[in-house]
CSV table of C-alpha atoms and ligand atoms in Angstrom, one decimal:
chain,number,residue,atom,x,y,z
A,241,UNK,CA,122.6,75.5,89.0
A,242,UNK,CA,121.3,78.4,86.9
A,243,UNK,CA,117.8,79.6,87.7
A,244,UNK,CA,116.2,81.4,84.7
A,245,UNK,CA,113.1,83.5,85.2
A,246,UNK,CA,111.2,84.9,82.2
A,247,UNK,CA,109.0,88.0,82.6
A,248,UNK,CA,111.8,89.3,84.9
A,249,UNK,CA,110.9,92.8,83.7
A,250,UNK,CA,107.4,92.5,85.0
A,251,UNK,CA,106.2,92.6,88.6
A,252,UNK,CA,105.7,88.8,89.0
A,253,UNK,CA,109.1,87.9,87.6
A,254,UNK,CA,110.8,90.6,89.7
A,255,UNK,CA,109.1,89.4,92.9
A,256,UNK,CA,110.1,85.8,92.0
A,257,UNK,CA,113.7,86.7,91.6
A,258,UNK,CA,113.7,88.6,94.9
A,259,UNK,CA,112.2,85.6,96.5
A,260,UNK,CA,114.8,83.2,95.0
A,261,UNK,CA,117.5,85.5,96.5
A,262,UNK,CA,115.7,85.6,99.9
A,263,UNK,CA,115.4,81.8,99.8
A,264,UNK,CA,119.2,81.5,99.5
A,265,UNK,CA,119.9,81.3,95.7
A,266,UNK,CA,123.1,83.3,95.0
A,267,UNK,CA,122.3,86.2,92.7
A,268,UNK,CA,125.1,84.9,90.4
A,269,UNK,CA,123.0,81.8,89.7
A,270,UNK,CA,119.9,83.7,88.6
A,271,UNK,CA,119.2,85.0,85.1
A,272,UNK,CA,116.2,87.1,84.2
A,273,UNK,CA,114.7,87.3,80.8
A,274,UNK,CA,112.6,90.1,79.3
A,275,UNK,CA,112.2,92.5,76.5
A,276,UNK,CA,112.5,95.9,78.2
A,277,UNK,CA,115.6,94.8,80.1
A,278,UNK,CA,116.3,98.3,81.5
A,279,UNK,CA,113.3,97.7,83.8
A,280,UNK,CA,115.2,94.9,85.6
A,281,UNK,CA,118.6,96.5,85.7
A,282,UNK,CA,118.4,97.1,89.4
A,283,UNK,CA,117.7,93.5,90.3
A,284,UNK,CA,121.4,92.6,90.7
A,285,UNK,CA,121.2,89.5,88.5
A,286,UNK,CA,122.2,88.8,85.0
A,287,UNK,CA,119.5,90.0,82.6
A,288,UNK,CA,119.2,88.8,79.0
A,289,UNK,CA,117.0,90.2,76.3
A,290,UNK,CA,114.7,87.8,74.5
A,291,UNK,CA,111.3,88.1,73.0
A,292,UNK,CA,109.0,85.1,73.1
A,293,UNK,CA,108.5,85.7,69.3
A,294,UNK,CA,112.3,85.2,68.7
A,295,UNK,CA,113.3,81.5,68.9
A,296,UNK,CA,117.0,82.2,68.4
A,297,UNK,CA,117.1,84.8,71.2
A,298,UNK,CA,115.3,82.4,73.5
A,299,UNK,CA,117.8,79.6,72.7
A,300,UNK,CA,120.7,81.9,73.6
A,301,UNK,CA,118.9,83.2,76.7
A,302,UNK,CA,118.2,79.6,78.0
A,303,UNK,CA,121.7,78.2,77.4
A,304,UNK,CA,122.9,76.5,80.5
A,305,UNK,CA,119.6,76.9,82.3
A,306,UNK,CA,118.9,74.3,85.1
A,307,UNK,CA,115.5,75.4,86.4
A,308,UNK,CA,113.2,77.7,84.5
A,309,UNK,CA,110.4,79.8,85.8
A,310,UNK,CA,108.3,80.3,82.7
A,311,UNK,CA,106.1,83.4,83.3
A,312,UNK,CA,103.1,83.3,80.9
A,313,UNK,CA,103.1,86.1,78.3
A,314,UNK,CA,100.7,89.0,78.2
A,315,UNK,CA,99.7,89.4,74.6
A,316,UNK,CA,96.3,87.8,73.9
A,317,UNK,CA,96.1,86.1,70.5
A,318,UNK,CA,99.9,85.6,70.3
A,319,UNK,CA,100.6,83.8,73.5
A,320,UNK,CA,100.3,80.2,72.3
A,321,UNK,CA,102.8,80.6,69.4
A,322,UNK,CA,105.1,82.5,71.8
A,323,UNK,CA,104.7,79.8,74.5
A,324,UNK,CA,105.5,77.1,72.0
A,325,UNK,CA,108.8,78.9,71.2
A,326,UNK,CA,109.6,79.0,75.0
A,327,UNK,CA,108.9,75.3,75.4
A,328,UNK,CA,111.0,74.4,72.3
A,329,UNK,CA,113.9,76.5,73.6
A,330,UNK,CA,113.7,74.9,77.0
A,331,UNK,CA,113.8,71.4,75.4
A,332,UNK,CA,116.8,72.5,73.3
A,333,UNK,CA,118.6,73.8,76.4
A,334,UNK,CA,117.9,70.6,78.3
A,335,UNK,CA,116.3,72.4,81.2
A,336,UNK,CA,115.9,70.1,84.2
A,337,UNK,CA,112.6,71.6,85.6
A,338,UNK,CA,110.1,74.1,84.2
A,339,UNK,CA,107.5,75.8,86.5
A,340,UNK,CA,104.8,77.5,84.4
A,341,UNK,CA,102.4,80.2,85.7
A,342,UNK,CA,99.0,78.9,84.7
A,343,UNK,CA,95.5,79.7,85.8
A,344,UNK,CA,93.2,78.1,88.4
A,345,UNK,CA,91.4,75.0,87.1
A,346,UNK,CA,93.2,75.3,83.7
A,347,UNK,CA,92.3,71.8,82.7
A,348,UNK,CA,88.5,72.4,82.9
A,349,UNK,CA,88.0,76.1,82.9
A,350,UNK,CA,85.6,77.5,80.3
A,351,UNK,CA,87.1,81.0,80.4
A,352,UNK,CA,88.7,82.3,77.2
A,353,UNK,CA,91.6,83.3,79.4
A,354,UNK,CA,92.3,79.7,80.3
A,355,UNK,CA,92.6,78.4,76.7
A,356,UNK,CA,96.3,79.4,76.2
A,357,UNK,CA,97.2,78.1,79.6
A,358,UNK,CA,95.6,74.7,79.0
A,359,UNK,CA,97.3,74.5,75.7
A,360,UNK,CA,100.6,75.5,77.2
A,361,UNK,CA,100.3,72.8,79.9
A,362,UNK,CA,99.7,70.3,77.1
A,363,UNK,CA,102.7,71.5,75.2
A,364,UNK,CA,104.8,71.1,78.3
A,365,UNK,CA,103.5,67.6,79.0
A,366,UNK,CA,104.1,66.5,75.5
A,367,UNK,CA,107.6,68.0,75.4
A,368,UNK,CA,108.9,65.5,77.9
A,369,UNK,CA,110.3,68.3,80.1
A,370,UNK,CA,109.8,67.9,83.8
A,371,UNK,CA,107.2,70.5,84.4
A,372,UNK,CA,105.1,72.0,87.2
A,373,UNK,CA,101.9,73.9,86.7
A,374,UNK,CA,101.5,76.8,89.1
A,375,UNK,CA,97.8,77.5,88.6
A,376,UNK,CA,97.6,81.0,90.0
A,377,UNK,CA,94.4,82.6,91.3
A,378,UNK,CA,93.7,86.2,90.4
A,379,UNK,CA,96.1,88.7,91.9
A,380,UNK,CA,94.4,90.7,94.6
A,381,UNK,CA,96.0,93.6,92.9
A,382,UNK,CA,93.5,93.2,90.0
A,383,UNK,CA,91.0,94.5,92.5
A,384,UNK,CA,92.9,96.5,95.0
A,385,UNK,CA,94.3,98.6,92.1
A,386,UNK,CA,90.7,99.8,91.6
A,387,UNK,CA,90.1,101.0,95.1
A,388,UNK,CA,89.8,104.7,94.1
A,389,UNK,CA,87.1,103.8,91.6
A,390,UNK,CA,85.3,101.6,94.1
A,391,UNK,CA,85.3,104.4,96.6
A,392,UNK,CA,83.9,106.8,94.1
A,393,UNK,CA,81.4,104.6,92.2
A,394,UNK,CA,81.0,101.4,94.1
A,395,UNK,CA,81.8,98.0,92.6
A,396,UNK,CA,80.0,96.9,89.4
A,397,UNK,CA,80.5,93.6,87.6
A,398,UNK,CA,78.9,90.7,85.9
A,399,UNK,CA,80.5,88.0,88.1
A,400,UNK,CA,77.3,87.5,90.1
A,401,UNK,CA,78.1,85.6,93.2
A,402,UNK,CA,80.9,83.7,91.5
A,403,UNK,CA,83.8,82.7,93.7
A,404,UNK,CA,87.2,84.3,93.0
A,405,UNK,CA,90.2,82.4,94.2
A,406,UNK,CA,92.8,85.1,94.8
A,407,UNK,CA,96.1,85.9,96.4
A,408,UNK,CA,98.7,88.6,96.6
A,409,UNK,CA,101.0,88.6,93.6
A,410,UNK,CA,104.0,88.6,95.9
A,411,UNK,CA,102.8,85.4,97.6
A,412,UNK,CA,102.2,83.6,94.3
A,413,UNK,CA,105.7,84.7,93.2
A,414,UNK,CA,107.1,83.4,96.5
A,415,UNK,CA,105.3,80.1,95.9
A,416,UNK,CA,106.9,79.9,92.5
A,417,UNK,CA,110.4,80.4,94.1
A,418,UNK,CA,109.6,77.8,96.7
A,419,UNK,CA,108.7,75.2,94.1
A,420,UNK,CA,112.0,75.9,92.2
A,421,UNK,CA,114.2,75.8,95.3
A,422,UNK,CA,112.5,73.0,97.3
A,423,UNK,CA,111.6,70.9,94.3
A,424,UNK,CA,108.0,70.1,93.4
A,425,UNK,CA,106.1,67.4,95.2
A,426,UNK,CA,103.6,67.1,92.4
A,427,UNK,CA,102.8,68.5,89.0
A,428,UNK,CA,99.8,70.7,89.6
A,429,UNK,CA,99.3,73.3,92.3
A,430,UNK,CA,96.0,75.2,92.5
A,431,UNK,CA,97.1,78.5,94.2
A,432,UNK,CA,94.9,80.9,96.1
A,433,UNK,CA,95.0,82.4,99.5
A,434,UNK,CA,91.2,82.8,99.9
A,435,UNK,CA,88.0,82.8,97.9
A,436,UNK,CA,85.8,85.9,97.8
A,437,UNK,CA,83.0,87.3,95.7
A,438,UNK,CA,82.5,90.8,94.5
A,439,UNK,CA,79.9,91.2,97.2
A,440,UNK,CA,82.3,90.1,99.9
A,441,UNK,CA,84.9,92.4,98.3
A,442,UNK,CA,82.5,95.3,98.7
A,443,UNK,CA,82.1,94.3,102.4
A,444,UNK,CA,85.8,94.2,103.0
A,445,UNK,CA,86.4,97.5,101.2
A,446,UNK,CA,83.7,99.0,103.4
A,447,UNK,CA,85.2,97.6,106.6
A,448,UNK,CA,88.8,98.6,105.8
A,449,UNK,CA,88.1,102.1,104.5
A,450,UNK,CA,85.2,103.1,106.6
A,451,UNK,CA,83.4,104.2,103.4
A,452,UNK,CA,80.2,102.3,102.5
A,453,UNK,CA,80.9,100.6,99.1
A,454,UNK,CA,78.1,98.6,97.5
A,455,UNK,CA,78.2,95.9,94.8
A,456,UNK,CA,75.9,96.3,91.8
A,457,UNK,CA,75.5,92.9,90.1
A,458,UNK,CA,75.0,93.5,86.3
A,459,UNK,CA,74.2,91.4,83.3
A,460,UNK,CA,77.1,90.9,80.8
A,461,UNK,CA,75.4,93.4,78.5
A,462,UNK,CA,74.9,96.0,81.2
A,463,UNK,CA,78.5,95.7,82.3
A,464,UNK,CA,79.8,96.0,78.8
A,465,UNK,CA,77.9,99.3,78.4
A,466,UNK,CA,79.3,100.6,81.7
A,467,UNK,CA,82.8,99.7,80.6
A,468,UNK,CA,82.4,101.3,77.2
A,469,UNK,CA,80.9,104.3,78.9
A,470,UNK,CA,84.0,104.6,81.0
A,471,UNK,CA,86.0,104.7,77.7
A,472,UNK,CA,87.2,101.2,77.3
A,473,UNK,CA,87.6,100.0,73.7
A,474,UNK,CA,85.1,97.4,72.6
A,475,UNK,CA,87.5,94.5,72.6
A,476,UNK,CA,88.8,95.3,76.0
A,477,UNK,CA,85.3,95.7,77.4
A,478,UNK,CA,84.4,92.3,75.9
A,479,UNK,CA,87.6,90.8,77.4
A,480,UNK,CA,86.7,92.1,80.9
A,481,UNK,CA,83.1,91.0,80.7
A,482,UNK,CA,84.2,87.6,79.5
A,483,UNK,CA,86.3,87.2,82.7
A,484,UNK,CA,83.4,88.2,84.9
A,485,UNK,CA,81.0,85.8,83.2
A,486,UNK,CA,83.7,83.0,83.6
A,487,UNK,CA,83.9,83.8,87.3
A,488,UNK,CA,80.1,83.6,87.5
A,489,UNK,CA,80.3,80.1,86.1
A,490,UNK,CA,82.6,79.1,88.9
A,491,UNK,CA,85.9,78.9,87.0
A,492,UNK,CA,87.9,80.5,89.7
A,493,UNK,CA,86.5,78.4,92.5
A,494,UNK,CA,89.1,76.5,94.5
A,495,UNK,CA,89.7,75.0,97.9
A,496,UNK,CA,92.7,73.5,99.6
A,497,UNK,CA,95.8,75.0,101.0
A,498,UNK,CA,98.5,74.5,98.3
A,499,UNK,CA,99.6,78.1,98.6
A,500,UNK,CA,100.0,78.1,102.4
A,501,UNK,CA,101.8,74.8,102.3
A,502,UNK,CA,104.3,76.0,99.7
A,503,UNK,CA,104.9,79.2,101.6
A,504,UNK,CA,105.2,77.6,104.9
A,505,UNK,CA,103.2,80.5,106.4
A,506,UNK,CA,99.7,82.0,106.1
A,507,UNK,CA,99.3,83.9,102.9
A,508,UNK,CA,98.3,87.6,102.9
A,509,UNK,CA,94.6,87.9,103.2
A,510,UNK,CA,92.4,90.1,101.0
A,511,UNK,CA,91.7,92.3,104.0
A,512,UNK,CA,95.4,92.8,104.7
A,513,UNK,CA,96.1,93.5,101.0
A,514,UNK,CA,93.4,96.2,101.0
A,515,UNK,CA,94.6,97.7,104.2
A,516,UNK,CA,98.1,97.9,102.7
B,78,NAP,N1,96.8,85.8,88.0
B,78,NAP,C1,96.5,87.1,87.6
B,78,NAP,O1,95.6,87.7,88.2
B,78,NAP,C2,97.2,87.7,86.5
B,78,NAP,C3,96.9,89.0,86.2
B,78,NAP,C4,97.6,89.6,85.1
B,78,NAP,C5,98.5,88.8,84.4
B,78,NAP,N2,98.7,87.5,84.7
B,78,NAP,C6,99.7,86.6,84.0
B,78,NAP,O2,100.8,86.6,84.8
B,78,NAP,C7,102.0,87.0,84.0
B,78,NAP,C8,102.9,87.8,85.0
B,78,NAP,O3,102.2,88.8,85.7
B,78,NAP,P1,102.8,90.3,85.7
B,78,NAP,O4,101.9,91.0,86.7
B,78,NAP,O5,104.2,90.3,85.9
B,78,NAP,O6,102.4,90.7,84.2
B,78,NAP,P2,102.9,92.0,83.3
B,78,NAP,O7,103.0,93.2,84.1
B,78,NAP,O8,101.9,92.1,82.2
B,78,NAP,O9,104.3,91.6,82.8
B,78,NAP,C9,104.4,90.6,81.8
B,78,NAP,C10,105.9,90.2,81.7
B,78,NAP,O10,105.9,89.3,80.6
B,78,NAP,C11,106.9,89.7,79.6
B,78,NAP,N3,106.5,89.5,78.3
B,78,NAP,C12,105.3,89.7,77.7
B,78,NAP,N4,105.3,89.4,76.4
B,78,NAP,C13,106.6,89.0,76.2
B,78,NAP,C14,107.2,88.6,75.0
B,78,NAP,N5,106.6,88.5,73.8
B,78,NAP,N6,108.5,88.2,75.1
B,78,NAP,C15,109.2,88.2,76.3
B,78,NAP,N7,108.6,88.7,77.4
B,78,NAP,C16,107.3,89.0,77.3
B,78,NAP,C17,107.0,91.2,79.8
B,78,NAP,O11,108.2,91.7,79.4
B,78,NAP,P3,108.6,93.2,79.0
B,78,NAP,O12,107.9,94.1,80.2
B,78,NAP,O13,110.0,93.3,79.0
B,78,NAP,O14,107.9,93.6,77.7
B,78,NAP,C18,106.8,91.3,81.4
B,78,NAP,O15,108.1,91.0,82.0
B,78,NAP,C19,101.4,87.9,82.9
B,78,NAP,O16,102.2,87.9,81.8
B,78,NAP,C20,100.1,87.2,82.6
B,78,NAP,O17,100.3,86.0,81.8
B,78,NAP,C21,98.1,86.9,85.8
């Protein structure tokens, strides 16, 4: 059985490959795919170069693949065409199982970010491939990576009191490896370790660091001005504001324990992630 992992040159794919090995898959049965393949050279598995824009390279890269972890691309505006190439190559390779990294509530989410995920889930369903949708919550790292800014300026955002289903990236990658190695029990997994708001994030940051950090809830327009003032280009500021407004509408709400069940252990909490 050959396990193929796309996005192997990024943090999620790397963590998933490390988890597959920890879960007993021989390194010789794992193949990572990426563009900047030198980034994955130390993983100790076969790495092949393929761009999602290159159907021929994808076909070669997937040859002989048994199970595919399809890590969603990262280029807004191009992803859907790229993802269609990945699905077509998986069909051609006769892949037995595809696990795709989607977003929480992909079927109903009104966030722009969810559009490509929903469309990719549809492509997979219509392809006839046996597929699993790993609807990942937001990585804690999206927020913990901003800790120095929080400590200096506090937390600002337009997410209101919207719930954010989140988890450590490593736990989501481990869950992906679990689905591939154990076999899926169903098609859709909504994956989050816990649900927090920007206000509770501020409280946890305060508790963990001992520095009082507040949360300033802003309108979309106010937040856009803050981001632009911090030097973000207009389109990036719009993208970030759109995410927060989508959170305010409840698109990242979730309940249930899909992640803990897949992991077979409690996932890392936001507090632990911040402390680390
Ligand atoms: N849940 C969340 O909070 C969250 C946050 C950010 C992103 N995401 C999604 O989760 C995915 C994985 O997360 P990550 O942290 O590992 O993201 P990342 O650091 O952006 O890495 C993206 C990976 O996708 C590969 N990739 C992008 N475009 C590609 C293309 N055209 N052809 C082939 N490979 C391509 C990159 O390859 P190279 O490095 O070799 O170019 C890299 O390996 C992201 O791509 C994005 O869809 C989720």
